[in-house]
């Protein structure tokens, strides 16, 4: 059936695709082992469901959660789970509780099932790049973002995970879109940073910026040219918003300083390679 879909000859009904995936979850591990294309097949079916309006989103989100360990192999993002995180601050706090111990909670030996859930939750949080309040057209609603952040922080703090909650919120805010006036981050994100006044959130924002860069490819003697450019970019953004959003500007300056330090290190390594003829 999937072969016909890929060939463009047939699209499986959403209900049939949902039933197929739910039956897989009910299958015992002692039954026939999955094929070598199993992960890809699951990803394809979930893509069909994500674009469908025929199946309840919560049902699809449960499937994405169950199959989350498989999705990373094909770099498929759990779209509905990300949407639910951005829509529902209580769900965000729930995933935090799966992944991180509460402040002051004693360390204990977790069961294999708990470890598996924690790993899934961590993968979900770290792959999430949808800023709450973002509409389908990419616009960001300031009121919706502020309401989500307020509720998420309240719930995380109540559960003893206020600091790590702020850090994870900062990381997703680092995925901010460009503002309508051409400044970055979006003024709604800068407003949140100023109002919350949390160093954990700001450090999370910095971490999110650095992590979003991904794998970097460069020549052996290229040096830190890329990092110099990034440093200038973030320093320029800090200057543009410094008067109105000082905490955000300070965060951007720290990012710029980090890239400058990295650039100097890369320059030194490149000079050494040239000196020894590499």
PDB file of N, CA and C in Angstrom, residues 96 100 122 125-129 163-176 184 193 198-215 230 234 248 250-256 258-259 262:
ATOM      1  N   UNK A  96       8.362  17.889  31.026  1.00  0.00           N
ATOM      2  CA  UNK A  96       9.463  18.258  31.922  1.00  0.00           C
ATOM      3  C   UNK A  96       9.566  17.278  33.086  1.00  0.00           C
ATOM      4  N   UNK A 100      13.103  15.435  33.897  1.00  0.00           N
ATOM      5  CA  UNK A 100      13.968  16.009  34.928  1.00  0.00           C
ATOM      6  C   UNK A 100      13.414  15.762  36.327  1.00  0.00           C
ATOM      7  N   UNK A 122      13.000  13.873  26.401  1.00  0.00           N
ATOM      8  CA  UNK A 122      14.149  14.732  26.133  1.00  0.00           C
ATOM      9  C   UNK A 122      14.295  14.981  24.630  1.00  0.00           C
ATOM     10  N   UNK A 125      11.592  17.510  23.616  1.00  0.00           N
ATOM     11  CA  UNK A 125      11.859  18.886  24.022  1.00  0.00           C
ATOM     12  C   UNK A 125      12.993  19.507  23.214  1.00  0.00           C
ATOM     13  N   UNK A 126      14.046  18.757  22.967  1.00  0.00           N
ATOM     14  CA  UNK A 126      15.206  19.317  22.277  1.00  0.00           C
ATOM     15  C   UNK A 126      14.991  19.456  20.768  1.00  0.00           C
ATOM     16  N   UNK A 127      13.993  18.774  20.233  1.00  0.00           N
ATOM     17  CA  UNK A 127      13.696  18.924  18.800  1.00  0.00           C
ATOM     18  C   UNK A 127      12.629  19.983  18.549  1.00  0.00           C
ATOM     19  N   UNK A 128      12.033  20.507  19.611  1.00  0.00           N
ATOM     20  CA  UNK A 128      10.921  21.452  19.513  1.00  0.00           C
ATOM     21  C   UNK A 128      11.433  22.848  19.191  1.00  0.00           C
ATOM     22  N   UNK A 129      10.966  23.420  18.084  1.00  0.00           N
ATOM     23  CA  UNK A 129      11.402  24.750  17.665  1.00  0.00           C
ATOM     24  C   UNK A 129      10.225  25.631  17.240  1.00  0.00           C
ATOM     25  N   UNK A 163      13.582  26.119  37.421  1.00  0.00           N
ATOM     26  CA  UNK A 163      14.828  26.515  36.760  1.00  0.00           C
ATOM     27  C   UNK A 163      14.998  25.817  35.422  1.00  0.00           C
ATOM     28  N   UNK A 164      14.807  24.504  35.405  1.00  0.00           N
ATOM     29  CA  UNK A 164      14.981  23.777  34.146  1.00  0.00           C
ATOM     30  C   UNK A 164      13.860  24.131  33.177  1.00  0.00           C
ATOM     31  N   UNK A 165      12.685  24.449  33.714  1.00  0.00           N
ATOM     32  CA  UNK A 165      11.596  24.888  32.846  1.00  0.00           C
ATOM     33  C   UNK A 165      11.945  26.184  32.142  1.00  0.00           C
ATOM     34  N   UNK A 166      12.510  27.138  32.885  1.00  0.00           N
ATOM     35  CA  UNK A 166      12.943  28.394  32.268  1.00  0.00           C
ATOM     36  C   UNK A 166      14.000  28.147  31.197  1.00  0.00           C
ATOM     37  N   UNK A 167      14.936  27.240  31.480  1.00  0.00           N
ATOM     38  CA  UNK A 167      15.987  26.942  30.503  1.00  0.00           C
ATOM     39  C   UNK A 167      15.395  26.393  29.209  1.00  0.00           C
ATOM     40  N   UNK A 168      14.449  25.466  29.317  1.00  0.00           N
ATOM     41  CA  UNK A 168      13.844  24.890  28.121  1.00  0.00           C
ATOM     42  C   UNK A 168      12.979  25.917  27.385  1.00  0.00           C
ATOM     43  N   UNK A 169      12.317  26.805  28.132  1.00  0.00           N
ATOM     44  CA  UNK A 169      11.545  27.870  27.489  1.00  0.00           C
ATOM     45  C   UNK A 169      12.493  28.789  26.715  1.00  0.00           C
ATOM     46  N   UNK A 170      13.628  29.114  27.325  1.00  0.00           N
ATOM     47  CA  UNK A 170      14.606  29.944  26.631  1.00  0.00           C
ATOM     48  C   UNK A 170      15.091  29.302  25.351  1.00  0.00           C
ATOM     49  N   UNK A 171      15.280  27.989  25.389  1.00  0.00           N
ATOM     50  CA  UNK A 171      15.762  27.307  24.185  1.00  0.00           C
ATOM     51  C   UNK A 171      14.761  27.405  23.049  1.00  0.00           C
ATOM     52  N   UNK A 172      13.477  27.230  23.341  1.00  0.00           N
ATOM     53  CA  UNK A 172      12.500  27.309  22.248  1.00  0.00           C
ATOM     54  C   UNK A 172      12.313  28.755  21.790  1.00  0.00           C
ATOM     55  N   UNK A 173      12.469  29.722  22.696  1.00  0.00           N
ATOM     56  CA  UNK A 173      12.358  31.126  22.288  1.00  0.00           C
ATOM     57  C   UNK A 173      13.484  31.522  21.343  1.00  0.00           C
ATOM     58  N   UNK A 174      14.607  30.798  21.396  1.00  0.00           N
ATOM     59  CA  UNK A 174      15.715  31.098  20.485  1.00  0.00           C
ATOM     60  C   UNK A 174      15.363  30.803  19.032  1.00  0.00           C
ATOM     61  N   UNK A 175      14.245  30.105  18.821  1.00  0.00           N
ATOM     62  CA  UNK A 175      13.763  29.853  17.458  1.00  0.00           C
ATOM     63  C   UNK A 175      12.855  30.983  16.975  1.00  0.00           C
ATOM     64  N   UNK A 176      12.941  32.118  17.628  1.00  0.00           N
ATOM     65  CA  UNK A 176      12.102  33.270  17.292  1.00  0.00           C
ATOM     66  C   UNK A 176      12.175  33.629  15.815  1.00  0.00           C
ATOM     67  N   UNK A 184      15.746  41.116  15.234  1.00  0.00           N
ATOM     68  CA  UNK A 184      15.693  39.765  15.798  1.00  0.00           C
ATOM     69  C   UNK A 184      16.301  39.815  17.184  1.00  0.00           C
ATOM     70  N   UNK A 193      11.528  38.098  27.570  1.00  0.00           N
ATOM     71  CA  UNK A 193      12.832  38.053  28.249  1.00  0.00           C
ATOM     72  C   UNK A 193      12.945  39.186  29.266  1.00  0.00           C
ATOM     73  N   UNK A 198      14.797  36.194  34.003  1.00  0.00           N
ATOM     74  CA  UNK A 198      15.314  34.909  34.487  1.00  0.00           C
ATOM     75  C   UNK A 198      16.644  34.612  33.803  1.00  0.00           C
ATOM     76  N   UNK A 199      17.698  34.470  34.596  1.00  0.00           N
ATOM     77  CA  UNK A 199      18.994  34.110  34.011  1.00  0.00           C
ATOM     78  C   UNK A 199      18.944  32.701  33.423  1.00  0.00           C
ATOM     79  N   UNK A 200      18.140  31.816  34.007  1.00  0.00           N
ATOM     80  CA  UNK A 200      18.014  30.462  33.450  1.00  0.00           C
ATOM     81  C   UNK A 200      17.398  30.514  32.063  1.00  0.00           C
ATOM     82  N   UNK A 201      16.382  31.340  31.889  1.00  0.00           N
ATOM     83  CA  UNK A 201      15.755  31.478  30.572  1.00  0.00           C
ATOM     84  C   UNK A 201      16.746  32.075  29.575  1.00  0.00           C
ATOM     85  N   UNK A 202      17.485  33.079  30.013  1.00  0.00           N
ATOM     86  CA  UNK A 202      18.437  33.731  29.109  1.00  0.00           C
ATOM     87  C   UNK A 202      19.571  32.790  28.711  1.00  0.00           C
ATOM     88  N   UNK A 203      20.067  32.006  29.664  1.00  0.00           N
ATOM     89  CA  UNK A 203      21.102  31.032  29.330  1.00  0.00           C
ATOM     90  C   UNK A 203      20.548  29.947  28.410  1.00  0.00           C
ATOM     91  N   UNK A 204      19.281  29.579  28.620  1.00  0.00           N
ATOM     92  CA  UNK A 204      18.649  28.620  27.713  1.00  0.00           C
ATOM     93  C   UNK A 204      18.543  29.180  26.308  1.00  0.00           C
ATOM     94  N   UNK A 205      18.240  30.463  26.204  1.00  0.00           N
ATOM     95  CA  UNK A 205      18.179  31.128  24.896  1.00  0.00           C
ATOM     96  C   UNK A 205      19.537  31.044  24.207  1.00  0.00           C
ATOM     97  N   UNK A 206      20.594  31.340  24.948  1.00  0.00           N
ATOM     98  CA  UNK A 206      21.950  31.257  24.386  1.00  0.00           C
ATOM     99  C   UNK A 206      22.251  29.836  23.911  1.00  0.00           C
ATOM    100  N   UNK A 207      21.908  28.858  24.745  1.00  0.00           N
ATOM    101  CA  UNK A 207      22.158  27.465  24.386  1.00  0.00           C
ATOM    102  C   UNK A 207      21.398  27.091  23.122  1.00  0.00           C
ATOM    103  N   UNK A 208      20.136  27.546  23.030  1.00  0.00           N
ATOM    104  CA  UNK A 208      19.336  27.247  21.853  1.00  0.00           C
ATOM    105  C   UNK A 208      19.930  27.833  20.585  1.00  0.00           C
ATOM    106  N   UNK A 209      20.458  29.049  20.673  1.00  0.00           N
ATOM    107  CA  UNK A 209      21.095  29.672  19.511  1.00  0.00           C
ATOM    108  C   UNK A 209      22.283  28.843  19.050  1.00  0.00           C
ATOM    109  N   UNK A 210      23.130  28.450  19.980  1.00  0.00           N
ATOM    110  CA  UNK A 210      24.323  27.680  19.612  1.00  0.00           C
ATOM    111  C   UNK A 210      23.942  26.298  19.068  1.00  0.00           C
ATOM    112  N   UNK A 211      22.974  25.644  19.707  1.00  0.00           N
ATOM    113  CA  UNK A 211      22.579  24.307  19.251  1.00  0.00           C
ATOM    114  C   UNK A 211      21.922  24.322  17.887  1.00  0.00           C
ATOM    115  N   UNK A 212      21.248  25.426  17.555  1.00  0.00           N
ATOM    116  CA  UNK A 212      20.527  25.492  16.280  1.00  0.00           C
ATOM    117  C   UNK A 212      21.476  25.577  15.086  1.00  0.00           C
ATOM    118  N   UNK A 213      22.731  25.868  15.353  1.00  0.00           N
ATOM    119  CA  UNK A 213      23.682  25.981  14.253  1.00  0.00           C
ATOM    120  C   UNK A 213      23.939  24.631  13.604  1.00  0.00           C
ATOM    121  N   UNK A 214      23.874  23.567  14.380  1.00  0.00           N
ATOM    122  CA  UNK A 214      24.063  22.225  13.832  1.00  0.00           C
ATOM    123  C   UNK A 214      25.503  21.955  13.440  1.00  0.00           C
ATOM    124  N   UNK A 215      25.659  21.009  12.516  1.00  0.00           N
ATOM    125  CA  UNK A 215      26.990  20.621  12.057  1.00  0.00           C
ATOM    126  C   UNK A 215      27.585  21.700  11.166  1.00  0.00           C
ATOM    127  N   UNK A 230      29.112  35.515  12.473  1.00  0.00           N
ATOM    128  CA  UNK A 230      28.019  35.339  13.430  1.00  0.00           C
ATOM    129  C   UNK A 230      28.149  36.316  14.591  1.00  0.00           C
ATOM    130  N   UNK A 234      25.157  38.986  15.709  1.00  0.00           N
ATOM    131  CA  UNK A 234      24.486  39.077  17.008  1.00  0.00           C
ATOM    132  C   UNK A 234      24.832  40.385  17.717  1.00  0.00           C
ATOM    133  N   UNK A 248      17.718  41.478  26.815  1.00  0.00           N
ATOM    134  CA  UNK A 248      17.844  40.735  25.563  1.00  0.00           C
ATOM    135  C   UNK A 248      19.124  41.115  24.850  1.00  0.00           C
ATOM    136  N   UNK A 250      21.859  42.199  26.213  1.00  0.00           N
ATOM    137  CA  UNK A 250      22.983  41.616  26.947  1.00  0.00           C
ATOM    138  C   UNK A 250      23.151  40.140  26.589  1.00  0.00           C
ATOM    139  N   UNK A 251      22.040  39.448  26.419  1.00  0.00           N
ATOM    140  CA  UNK A 251      22.085  38.039  26.016  1.00  0.00           C
ATOM    141  C   UNK A 251      22.716  37.897  24.635  1.00  0.00           C
ATOM    142  N   UNK A 252      22.329  38.764  23.711  1.00  0.00           N
ATOM    143  CA  UNK A 252      22.886  38.725  22.359  1.00  0.00           C
ATOM    144  C   UNK A 252      24.382  39.069  22.369  1.00  0.00           C
ATOM    145  N   UNK A 253      24.776  39.978  23.242  1.00  0.00           N
ATOM    146  CA  UNK A 253      26.201  40.317  23.327  1.00  0.00           C
ATOM    147  C   UNK A 253      27.016  39.129  23.846  1.00  0.00           C
ATOM    148  N   UNK A 254      26.447  38.376  24.789  1.00  0.00           N
ATOM    149  CA  UNK A 254      27.152  37.185  25.278  1.00  0.00           C
ATOM    150  C   UNK A 254      27.305  36.150  24.167  1.00  0.00           C
ATOM    151  N   UNK A 255      26.280  36.021  23.345  1.00  0.00           N
ATOM    152  CA  UNK A 255      26.373  35.111  22.201  1.00  0.00           C
ATOM    153  C   UNK A 255      27.464  35.582  21.250  1.00  0.00           C
ATOM    154  N   UNK A 256      27.480  36.875  20.983  1.00  0.00           N
ATOM    155  CA  UNK A 256      28.509  37.431  20.095  1.00  0.00           C
ATOM    156  C   UNK A 256      29.901  37.206  20.673  1.00  0.00           C
ATOM    157  N   UNK A 258      30.858  34.861  22.668  1.00  0.00           N
ATOM    158  CA  UNK A 258      31.175  33.431  22.571  1.00  0.00           C
ATOM    159  C   UNK A 258      31.671  33.077  21.180  1.00  0.00           C
ATOM    160  N   UNK A 259      31.013  33.631  20.155  1.00  0.00           N
ATOM    161  CA  UNK A 259      31.457  33.360  18.781  1.00  0.00           C
ATOM    162  C   UNK A 259      32.797  34.027  18.484  1.00  0.00           C
ATOM    163  N   UNK A 262      35.368  31.759  19.933  1.00  0.00           N
ATOM    164  CA  UNK A 262      35.496  30.573  19.081  1.00  0.00           C
ATOM    165  C   UNK A 262      36.226  30.914  17.785  1.00  0.00           C
TER     166      UNK A 262
END
